[in-house]
Tab-separated table of C-alpha atoms and ligand atoms in Angstrom:
chain	number	residue	atom	x	y	z
A	12	MET	CA	0.946	-21.528	18.607
A	13	SER	CA	1.757	-21.356	22.317
A	14	ARG	CA	0.193	-18.574	24.388
A	15	GLY	CA	2.840	-15.921	24.958
A	16	PRO	CA	3.022	-12.242	25.758
A	17	VAL	CA	3.084	-11.204	22.098
A	18	TRP	CA	-0.260	-10.897	20.336
A	19	HIS	CA	0.598	-11.032	16.621
A	20	PRO	CA	-1.291	-9.184	13.868
A	21	PHE	CA	-3.765	-11.054	11.639
A	22	THR	CA	-2.846	-14.209	13.554
A	23	GLN	CA	-5.132	-16.873	14.990
A	24	HIS	CA	-2.926	-17.996	17.849
A	25	ALA	CA	-5.067	-21.088	18.477
A	26	LEU	CA	-4.434	-22.439	14.986
A	27	GLN	CA	-1.104	-21.180	13.712
A	28	PRO	CA	2.338	-22.575	14.540
A	29	ASP	CA	4.795	-20.544	16.604
A	30	ALA	CA	6.028	-17.420	14.840
A	31	ILE	CA	9.349	-17.768	13.040
A	32	GLU	CA	12.149	-15.797	14.628
A	33	ILE	CA	14.230	-13.676	12.280
A	34	ALA	CA	17.597	-12.502	13.555
A	35	ARG	CA	19.037	-10.735	10.512
A	36	ALA	CA	18.102	-9.629	7.031
A	37	GLU	CA	20.030	-8.663	3.950
A	38	GLY	CA	18.808	-7.793	0.459
A	39	ALA	CA	15.918	-10.085	-0.450
A	40	TRP	CA	16.672	-12.578	2.350
A	41	LEU	CA	15.570	-13.085	5.947
A	42	GLU	CA	17.842	-15.115	8.197
A	43	ARG	CA	16.845	-17.215	11.204
A	44	PRO	CA	19.026	-17.526	14.332
A	45	ASP	CA	20.325	-20.898	13.054
A	46	GLY	CA	21.502	-19.231	9.844
A	47	SER	CA	18.846	-20.733	7.540
A	48	ARG	CA	17.379	-18.258	5.064
A	49	ILE	CA	13.953	-17.333	3.717
A	50	LEU	CA	13.405	-15.439	0.440
A	51	ASP	CA	11.255	-12.381	1.213
A	52	ALA	CA	9.043	-12.492	-1.894
A	53	ILE	CA	6.410	-10.131	-0.435
A	54	SER	CA	8.858	-7.425	0.675
A	55	SER	CA	7.960	-8.034	4.342
A	56	TRP	CA	4.322	-7.108	3.791
A	57	TRP	CA	4.926	-4.690	0.917
A	58	VAL	CA	7.302	-2.288	2.634
A	59	ILE	CA	10.861	-3.179	1.575
A	60	SER	CA	11.774	-1.415	-1.700
A	61	HIS	CA	15.446	-1.930	-2.547
A	62	GLY	CA	16.116	-4.848	-0.217
A	63	HIS	CA	16.686	-5.107	3.518
A	64	ARG	CA	19.328	-2.882	5.097
A	65	HIS	CA	20.245	-0.775	2.092
A	66	PRO	CA	23.616	0.673	3.222
A	67	ARG	CA	22.716	4.239	2.348
A	68	ILE	CA	19.461	4.143	4.314
A	69	ILE	CA	20.997	2.381	7.321
A	70	GLY	CA	23.876	4.906	7.251
A	71	ALA	CA	21.412	7.803	7.353
A	72	ILE	CA	19.575	6.247	10.301
A	73	LYS	CA	22.829	5.880	12.255
A	74	ALA	CA	23.960	9.421	11.468
A	75	GLN	CA	20.613	10.962	12.414
A	76	ALA	CA	20.449	8.972	15.655
A	77	ASP	CA	23.660	10.717	16.712
A	78	GLN	CA	22.108	14.164	16.198
A	79	LEU	CA	18.418	14.278	17.109
A	80	ASP	CA	16.243	11.328	18.061
A	81	GLN	CA	12.812	12.902	18.511
A	82	VAL	CA	11.258	16.307	19.084
A	83	ILE	CA	7.707	17.587	19.410
A	84	PHE	CA	6.532	18.627	15.927
A	85	ALA	CA	3.942	21.235	16.946
A	86	GLY	CA	5.737	24.553	17.285
A	87	PHE	CA	9.095	22.901	16.454
A	88	THR	CA	10.674	21.609	13.285
A	89	HIS	CA	13.905	20.031	12.032
A	90	ARG	CA	15.964	19.781	8.840
A	91	PRO	CA	15.076	16.178	7.899
A	92	ALA	CA	11.333	16.940	7.930
A	93	GLU	CA	11.701	20.286	6.146
A	94	GLU	CA	13.885	18.796	3.446
A	95	LEU	CA	11.741	15.686	3.020
A	96	ALA	CA	8.547	17.743	2.703
A	97	ALA	CA	10.176	20.009	0.126
A	98	ARG	CA	11.520	17.126	-1.950
A	99	LEU	CA	8.297	15.093	-1.873
A	100	SER	CA	6.229	18.129	-2.654
A	101	GLN	CA	8.421	19.072	-5.583
A	102	ARG	CA	8.578	15.560	-6.955
A	103	ILE	CA	4.842	14.929	-6.683
A	104	GLY	CA	3.415	18.356	-7.416
A	105	LEU	CA	1.348	18.803	-4.256
A	106	PRO	CA	2.462	21.756	-2.124
A	107	HIS	CA	1.744	20.597	1.444
A	108	VAL	CA	2.927	17.555	3.369
A	109	PHE	CA	1.433	16.286	6.647
A	110	PHE	CA	3.438	13.655	8.527
A	111	SER	CA	2.166	10.596	10.365
A	112	ASP	CA	3.415	7.097	11.007
A	113	SER	CA	1.442	4.411	9.161
A	114	GLY	CA	-0.689	3.901	6.094
A	115	SER	CA	-3.840	3.803	8.199
A	116	THR	CA	-3.070	7.140	9.814
A	117	ALA	CA	-2.147	8.652	6.432
A	118	VAL	CA	-5.623	7.663	5.181
A	119	GLU	CA	-7.358	8.864	8.374
A	120	VAL	CA	-5.589	12.198	7.881
A	121	ALA	CA	-6.734	12.305	4.247
A	122	LEU	CA	-10.374	11.714	5.202
A	123	LYS	CA	-10.180	14.301	7.993
A	124	MET	CA	-8.577	16.849	5.635
A	125	ALA	CA	-11.378	16.286	3.120
A	126	LEU	CA	-14.106	16.739	5.735
A	127	GLY	CA	-12.352	19.800	7.194
A	128	TYR	CA	-11.979	21.328	3.751
A	129	TRP	CA	-15.745	21.363	3.247
A	130	ARG	CA	-16.748	22.247	6.791
A	131	ASN	CA	-14.316	25.171	6.991
A	132	GLN	CA	-16.073	26.615	3.951
A	133	GLY	CA	-19.424	26.232	5.695
A	134	LEU	CA	-20.483	23.397	3.393
A	135	ASN	CA	-22.030	20.176	4.542
A	136	ARG	CA	-20.324	17.702	2.217
A	137	THR	CA	-19.552	14.508	4.113
A	138	ARG	CA	-20.292	11.715	1.618
A	139	ILE	CA	-17.290	9.441	0.971
A	140	ILE	CA	-17.118	7.242	-2.131
A	141	ALA	CA	-14.896	4.140	-2.304
A	142	PHE	CA	-14.388	0.947	-4.274
A	143	GLU	CA	-15.823	-2.438	-3.440
A	144	HIS	CA	-12.940	-4.749	-2.365
A	145	ALA	CA	-11.041	-1.647	-1.175
A	146	TYR	CA	-8.514	-1.794	1.650
A	147	HIS	CA	-7.369	1.411	3.317
A	148	GLY	CA	-6.230	0.265	6.760
A	149	ASP	CA	-7.436	-1.219	10.039
A	150	THR	CA	-8.590	1.762	12.091
A	151	ILE	CA	-12.312	2.509	12.384
A	152	GLY	CA	-12.241	5.269	9.759
A	153	THR	CA	-10.131	3.374	7.253
A	154	MET	CA	-12.142	0.184	7.763
A	155	SER	CA	-15.234	2.248	6.971
A	156	ALA	CA	-13.760	3.196	3.603
A	157	GLY	CA	-12.637	-0.402	3.075
A	158	ALA	CA	-14.712	-3.389	2.041
A	159	ARG	CA	-16.848	-5.069	4.671
A	160	GLY	CA	-16.135	-8.684	5.507
A	161	VAL	CA	-14.806	-11.104	8.071
A	162	PHE	CA	-12.031	-8.650	9.012
A	163	ASN	CA	-14.342	-5.984	10.324
A	164	ALA	CA	-17.634	-7.766	11.122
A	165	PRO	CA	-17.329	-7.188	14.920
A	166	TYR	CA	-16.856	-3.436	14.423
A	167	GLU	CA	-19.472	-2.968	11.747
A	168	PRO	CA	-21.899	-1.077	14.043
A	169	LEU	CA	-19.271	1.644	14.421
A	170	LEU	CA	-18.292	1.947	10.761
A	171	PHE	CA	-19.675	4.864	8.756
A	172	ASP	CA	-21.482	4.327	5.473
A	173	VAL	CA	-19.816	5.088	2.173
A	174	ILE	CA	-21.047	4.904	-1.403
A	175	ARG	CA	-19.552	1.833	-3.081
A	176	LEU	CA	-18.324	1.857	-6.650
A	177	PRO	CA	-18.385	-1.501	-8.442
A	178	PHE	CA	-14.831	-2.576	-9.216
A	179	PRO	CA	-13.934	-1.643	-12.839
A	180	THR	CA	-13.339	-5.152	-14.133
A	181	LYS	CA	-12.225	-5.156	-17.757
A	182	GLY	CA	-15.306	-4.647	-19.921
A	183	LYS	CA	-17.400	-3.306	-17.002
A	184	GLU	CA	-15.676	0.033	-16.553
A	185	HIS	CA	-18.757	2.009	-17.561
A	186	GLU	CA	-20.674	0.651	-14.528
A	187	THR	CA	-18.033	2.100	-12.237
A	188	LEU	CA	-18.082	5.461	-13.989
A	189	THR	CA	-21.884	5.589	-14.139
A	190	THR	CA	-22.114	4.899	-10.405
A	191	LEU	CA	-19.498	7.585	-9.717
A	192	ARG	CA	-21.380	10.090	-11.871
A	193	ALA	CA	-24.607	9.338	-9.982
A	194	ALA	CA	-22.884	9.603	-6.585
A	195	THR	CA	-21.353	12.990	-7.406
A	196	ALA	CA	-24.062	14.527	-9.632
A	197	ASP	CA	-25.655	16.615	-6.862
A	198	GLY	CA	-22.291	18.236	-6.064
A	199	GLN	CA	-22.580	17.084	-2.457
A	200	ALA	CA	-19.966	14.308	-2.256
A	201	ALA	CA	-16.935	15.122	-0.102
A	202	ALA	CA	-14.349	12.802	-1.623
A	203	LEU	CA	-13.593	9.690	-3.626
A	204	ILE	CA	-10.815	7.503	-2.232
A	205	VAL	CA	-9.158	4.849	-4.396
A	206	GLU	CA	-6.118	2.605	-4.576
A	207	PRO	CA	-4.774	3.519	-8.030
A	208	LEU	CA	-4.364	0.730	-10.656
A	209	ILE	CA	-4.295	-2.198	-8.220
A	210	LEU	CA	-6.274	-3.100	-5.104
A	211	GLY	CA	-3.826	-4.796	-2.765
A	212	ALA	CA	-5.382	-6.583	0.201
A	213	GLY	CA	-8.652	-6.857	-1.739
A	214	GLY	CA	-7.024	-9.525	-3.915
A	215	MET	CA	-4.454	-7.820	-6.181
A	216	LEU	CA	-7.208	-6.724	-8.562
A	217	THR	CA	-5.987	-4.544	-11.421
A	218	TYR	CA	-7.736	-1.910	-13.528
A	219	SER	CA	-6.730	0.433	-16.302
A	220	PRO	CA	-5.081	3.861	-16.095
A	221	GLN	CA	-7.892	5.102	-18.360
A	222	VAL	CA	-10.528	4.391	-15.672
A	223	LEU	CA	-8.337	6.124	-13.098
A	224	ALA	CA	-8.111	9.184	-15.356
A	225	ASP	CA	-11.879	9.110	-16.014
A	226	MET	CA	-12.660	8.943	-12.292
A	227	ALA	CA	-10.336	11.891	-11.621
A	228	ARG	CA	-12.072	13.876	-14.357
A	229	ILE	CA	-15.564	13.177	-12.965
A	230	CYS	CA	-14.344	14.268	-9.517
A	231	ALA	CA	-12.892	17.487	-10.938
A	232	GLU	CA	-16.139	18.251	-12.783
A	233	THR	CA	-18.191	17.864	-9.590
A	234	LYS	CA	-15.540	19.397	-7.278
A	235	THR	CA	-15.375	16.093	-5.396
A	236	LEU	CA	-11.954	15.683	-3.772
A	237	PHE	CA	-9.899	12.892	-5.301
A	238	ILE	CA	-7.865	10.964	-2.717
A	239	ALA	CA	-5.237	8.524	-4.004
A	240	ASP	CA	-4.215	5.915	-1.435
A	241	GLU	CA	-0.754	5.057	-2.776
A	242	VAL	CA	0.339	3.480	0.503
A	243	MET	CA	1.114	0.230	-1.328
A	244	THR	CA	1.416	1.396	-4.957
A	245	GLY	CA	3.810	4.290	-4.268
A	246	PHE	CA	7.583	4.067	-4.665
A	247	GLY	CA	7.664	2.004	-7.807
A	248	ARG	CA	5.481	-1.043	-7.222
A	249	THR	CA	3.340	-0.450	-10.310
A	250	GLY	CA	6.285	0.380	-12.588
A	251	THR	CA	6.284	4.152	-12.067
A	252	PHE	CA	7.232	6.147	-8.958
A	253	LEU	CA	3.506	6.711	-8.356
A	254	ALA	CA	0.677	4.732	-9.962
A	255	CYS	CA	-1.183	8.015	-10.655
A	256	GLU	CA	1.540	9.001	-13.141
A	257	GLN	CA	0.301	6.299	-15.528
A	258	ALA	CA	-3.044	8.057	-15.718
A	259	GLY	CA	-1.410	11.476	-16.009
A	260	ILE	CA	-3.242	12.749	-12.933
A	261	THR	CA	-2.345	14.557	-9.727
A	262	PRO	CA	-4.858	13.828	-6.952
A	263	ASP	CA	-6.088	16.476	-4.493
A	264	ILE	CA	-4.819	14.367	-1.604
A	265	LEU	CA	-2.202	11.607	-1.747
A	266	CYS	CA	-1.319	9.042	0.940
A	267	LEU	CA	2.138	7.446	1.114
A	268	ALA	CA	3.616	5.090	3.688
A	269	LYS	CA	5.086	1.597	3.193
A	270	GLY	CA	7.928	2.331	0.733
A	271	ILE	CA	8.593	5.903	1.861
A	272	THR	CA	11.616	4.886	3.960
A	273	GLY	CA	12.495	2.006	1.645
A	274	GLY	CA	10.829	-0.111	4.333
A	275	SER	CA	13.335	0.666	7.067
A	276	MET	CA	11.318	2.835	9.457
A	277	PRO	CA	7.622	3.554	10.148
A	278	LEU	CA	6.666	6.836	8.491
A	279	ALA	CA	3.758	8.135	6.416
A	280	VAL	CA	2.726	11.345	4.727
A	281	THR	CA	-0.481	12.831	3.404
A	282	LEU	CA	0.085	15.430	0.685
A	283	ALA	CA	-2.578	18.034	-0.030
A	284	ASN	CA	-3.230	20.643	-2.692
A	285	ALA	CA	-3.208	24.371	-1.966
A	286	ALA	CA	-7.003	24.714	-1.679
A	287	ILE	CA	-7.189	22.136	1.122
A	288	TYR	CA	-4.377	23.826	3.057
A	289	GLU	CA	-5.910	27.276	2.488
A	290	ALA	CA	-9.291	26.072	3.800
A	291	HIS	CA	-7.566	25.366	7.118
A	292	TYR	CA	-5.452	28.576	7.090
A	293	SER	CA	-7.436	31.068	9.105
A	294	GLN	CA	-7.456	33.591	11.972
A	295	ASP	CA	-10.172	31.355	13.378
A	296	ARG	CA	-8.546	28.687	15.573
A	297	ARG	CA	-11.504	26.392	15.076
A	298	LYS	CA	-10.348	25.878	11.494
A	299	THR	CA	-7.037	24.357	12.638
A	300	PHE	CA	-6.292	20.883	11.328
A	301	PHE	CA	-6.580	19.037	14.632
A	302	HIS	CA	-4.524	15.931	14.118
A	303	SER	CA	-1.241	14.650	15.502
A	304	SER	CA	0.462	11.539	16.717
A	305	SER	CA	3.282	11.528	19.238
A	306	TYR	CA	5.952	10.570	16.735
A	307	THR	CA	4.819	12.857	13.908
A	308	ALA	CA	7.817	13.401	11.563
A	309	ASN	CA	10.253	11.473	13.744
A	310	PRO	CA	13.678	12.773	12.663
A	311	ILE	CA	15.286	9.335	12.277
A	312	ALA	CA	12.394	8.126	10.127
A	313	CYS	CA	12.569	11.322	8.032
A	314	ALA	CA	16.332	10.864	7.569
A	315	SER	CA	15.755	7.309	6.323
A	316	ALA	CA	13.139	8.617	3.860
A	317	LEU	CA	15.576	11.254	2.576
A	318	ALA	CA	18.199	8.555	2.038
A	319	ASN	CA	15.551	6.524	0.198
A	320	LEU	CA	14.889	9.482	-2.130
A	321	ASP	CA	18.654	9.719	-2.706
A	322	VAL	CA	18.645	6.062	-3.719
A	323	TRP	CA	15.792	6.827	-6.127
A	324	ASP	CA	17.677	9.828	-7.545
A	325	GLU	CA	21.135	8.336	-7.808
A	326	GLU	CA	20.754	4.585	-8.391
A	327	PRO	CA	19.130	2.963	-11.443
A	328	VAL	CA	15.979	2.110	-9.468
A	329	GLN	CA	13.676	2.705	-12.432
A	330	ALA	CA	15.747	0.349	-14.603
A	331	ARG	CA	15.617	-2.356	-11.903
A	332	ILE	CA	11.857	-1.974	-11.697
A	333	MET	CA	11.469	-2.296	-15.471
A	334	GLN	CA	13.697	-5.378	-15.393
A	335	ILE	CA	11.579	-7.019	-12.684
A	336	ALA	CA	8.406	-6.110	-14.561
A	337	ASP	CA	9.846	-7.829	-17.664
A	338	TRP	CA	10.779	-10.970	-15.730
A	339	GLN	CA	7.356	-11.048	-14.073
A	340	ARG	CA	5.712	-10.718	-17.488
A	341	GLU	CA	7.801	-13.486	-19.010
A	342	LEU	CA	7.457	-15.896	-16.071
A	343	SER	CA	3.766	-15.277	-15.366
A	344	GLU	CA	2.961	-15.751	-19.076
A	345	GLY	CA	4.051	-19.344	-18.541
A	346	LEU	CA	1.125	-19.834	-16.153
A	347	ARG	CA	-1.440	-18.554	-18.649
A	348	SER	CA	-1.436	-21.808	-20.550
A	349	ASP	CA	-1.597	-23.796	-17.284
A	350	PRO	CA	-5.296	-24.600	-16.738
A	351	ARG	CA	-4.799	-24.832	-12.969
A	352	PHE	CA	-4.361	-21.042	-12.787
A	353	THR	CA	-6.825	-18.300	-13.689
A	354	ASP	CA	-6.706	-14.511	-13.896
A	355	VAL	CA	-2.965	-14.237	-14.388
A	356	ARG	CA	-2.410	-10.489	-13.919
A	357	ARG	CA	0.429	-8.074	-13.546
A	358	CYS	CA	0.947	-4.493	-12.519
A	359	GLY	CA	4.532	-3.304	-12.775
A	360	THR	CA	6.660	-5.366	-10.384
A	361	ILE	CA	3.650	-7.271	-9.010
A	362	ALA	CA	2.302	-10.522	-10.440
A	363	ALA	CA	-0.794	-12.346	-9.158
A	364	PHE	CA	-2.815	-15.378	-10.186
A	365	ASP	CA	-5.586	-17.482	-8.706
A	366	LEU	CA	-5.050	-21.164	-8.098
A	367	LYS	CA	-8.134	-23.153	-9.036
A	368	VAL	CA	-9.273	-24.947	-5.899
A	369	ALA	CA	-12.545	-26.333	-4.573
A	370	ASP	CA	-13.030	-23.693	-1.852
A	371	GLU	CA	-12.124	-20.102	-2.647
A	372	GLY	CA	-11.985	-16.845	-0.704
A	373	TYR	CA	-9.670	-15.400	1.967
A	374	LEU	CA	-10.533	-17.922	4.701
A	375	ALA	CA	-10.325	-20.886	2.328
A	376	SER	CA	-8.271	-23.677	3.909
A	377	ILE	CA	-5.943	-23.507	0.930
A	378	GLY	CA	-4.345	-20.217	2.080
A	379	PRO	CA	-2.492	-21.569	5.162
A	380	LYS	CA	-1.615	-24.784	3.302
A	381	LEU	CA	0.048	-22.830	0.498
A	382	TYR	CA	1.829	-20.568	2.985
A	383	ASP	CA	3.284	-23.596	4.828
A	384	PHE	CA	4.206	-25.282	1.557
A	385	PHE	CA	6.213	-22.242	0.394
A	386	LEU	CA	7.840	-21.726	3.805
A	387	SER	CA	8.995	-25.323	3.871
A	388	ARG	CA	10.923	-24.427	0.707
A	389	GLY	CA	12.414	-21.312	2.254
A	390	LEU	CA	10.076	-18.909	0.457
A	391	LEU	CA	7.907	-16.254	2.064
A	392	LEU	CA	4.721	-15.949	0.017
A	393	ARG	CA	1.491	-15.121	1.810
A	394	PRO	CA	-1.443	-15.946	-0.478
A	395	LEU	CA	-4.712	-14.074	-0.057
A	396	GLY	CA	-6.908	-17.184	0.025
A	397	ASN	CA	-6.307	-18.876	-3.318
A	398	THR	CA	-4.742	-15.737	-4.820
A	399	ILE	CA	-0.974	-16.142	-4.995
A	400	TYR	CA	1.043	-12.990	-5.615
A	401	ILE	CA	4.716	-12.051	-5.822
A	402	MET	CA	5.674	-8.525	-4.731
A	403	PRO	CA	9.457	-8.676	-4.513
A	404	PRO	CA	12.034	-6.168	-3.322
A	405	TYR	CA	13.759	-4.533	-6.293
A	406	CYS	CA	17.047	-6.372	-5.638
A	407	ILE	CA	15.547	-9.789	-6.435
A	408	THR	CA	17.393	-11.758	-9.121
A	409	ARG	CA	15.919	-13.621	-12.065
A	410	ASP	CA	17.032	-16.960	-10.577
A	411	GLU	CA	15.233	-16.139	-7.339
A	412	LEU	CA	12.074	-15.280	-9.249
A	413	VAL	CA	12.363	-18.503	-11.242
A	414	SER	CA	12.587	-20.476	-7.990
A	415	LEU	CA	9.350	-18.821	-6.855
A	416	TYR	CA	7.516	-19.750	-10.055
A	417	ASP	CA	8.872	-23.319	-9.796
A	418	ALA	CA	7.523	-23.548	-6.247
A	419	ILE	CA	4.167	-22.127	-7.333
A	420	ARG	CA	3.880	-24.820	-10.030
A	421	ALA	CA	4.848	-27.449	-7.465
A	422	ALA	CA	2.109	-26.105	-5.195
A	423	ALA	CA	-0.385	-26.515	-8.009
A	424	ASP	CA	0.782	-30.128	-8.407
A	425	THR	CA	0.118	-30.699	-4.722
A	426	PHE	CA	-3.052	-28.632	-4.095
A	427	GLY	CA	-4.532	-27.484	-7.393
A	428	ALA	CA	-7.873	-28.694	-8.639
A	429	ARG	CA	-7.292	-31.199	-11.427
A	430	ALA	CA	-7.914	-29.259	-14.609
B	6	LIG	C1	-1.159	-1.415	3.880
B	6	LIG	C2	-2.147	-0.432	3.370
B	6	LIG	C3	-2.727	0.534	4.208
B	6	LIG	C4	-2.479	0.563	5.693
B	6	LIG	O1	-1.144	0.813	5.993
B	6	LIG	P1	-0.573	0.461	7.442
B	6	LIG	O2	0.789	1.046	7.465
B	6	LIG	O3	-0.576	-1.047	7.524
B	6	LIG	O4	-1.501	1.067	8.437
B	6	LIG	C5	-3.573	1.470	3.648
B	6	LIG	N1	-3.850	1.452	2.333
B	6	LIG	C6	-3.314	0.545	1.496
B	6	LIG	C7	-3.645	0.609	0.044
B	6	LIG	C8	-2.464	-0.437	1.981
B	6	LIG	O5	-1.967	-1.371	1.164
């Protein structure tokens, strides 16, 4: 890639080809300036829900831009934020909504709320518990909660320690629960943070709703706050509006971002239960929740999120999600009997499988080769090392999904270890 003014994310400019310019997008497709198209099979990094430029969401953005672009959110408020907070709170069952602008900040806010909750009660509970392989964002705090590895090695001296739970692989769930019981037994842990049902960046690793429910129960018994990071899983990815619904639980703190605006605008929220809000509600100014970012609750972003909720309420989104889940089940089943793939797994609209190769892991040379192979066929898939996953927008058709599976088989013909 040539040296230019733009420094791209997660990009080794010395090795990768020039970034691909996209001029337009519609539905599940990205379009280059020359008119050629690319199928967006990872929802533009997990954010696009219903497809690019959903008319209702784009209409709301245009209408809001004509009324109020931005206003300070301390001491001031506006209808889009008030209405969005009320609707999210009602839908999810958590009474308070704090706005921010990315998944990482939503998680930072969650961790700060948890620490403030204990400190404002005069208790010294600061221990955070998290999964191995977890991913919660790229800021120092969220990297601390996330797994250690090549992504954060340079910053490791600044990361705080957390207690790690072994991932609840099928058949090994009791190890996870035993470790959680031990880490919370003294009643001194501040919070457990988890990605419910599926760990995204950690390799699309899935676990059962039962384990999620068991972890929530252990937290409740030891008064450890339960933080659900639904930044990726929220808004239908796992087959339900929230992944937590499948375990029948409501967390103490919930983080949402990516799909909150249907993928149209940067916005995030952290929802909290009454006790956490009350612990910060005080005549003592020192108990204030001291967090803000300049664009907190940007009105245009809030308007796009309201339009997204309208789409959820008034269009058959749930039916589309179930349809995609069915297609993913049917098509991924076909790979189960193919010895070149292992660990074929699904969670709602997401399917993932590992291609058997000689060198595995995120930095394995196979990752970029697969990415280029798919792109050359007009498909945007971005494997995590040798893990290939499909996380489509909900407007994808069966034919489009079939073309993805065909390309994945062709990739195995080209790169897979001979079975
Ligand atoms: C993407 C992601 C984040 C970080 O969100 P950003 O908007 O990229 O900061 C946090 N948690 C999970 C589970 C994610 O998938």
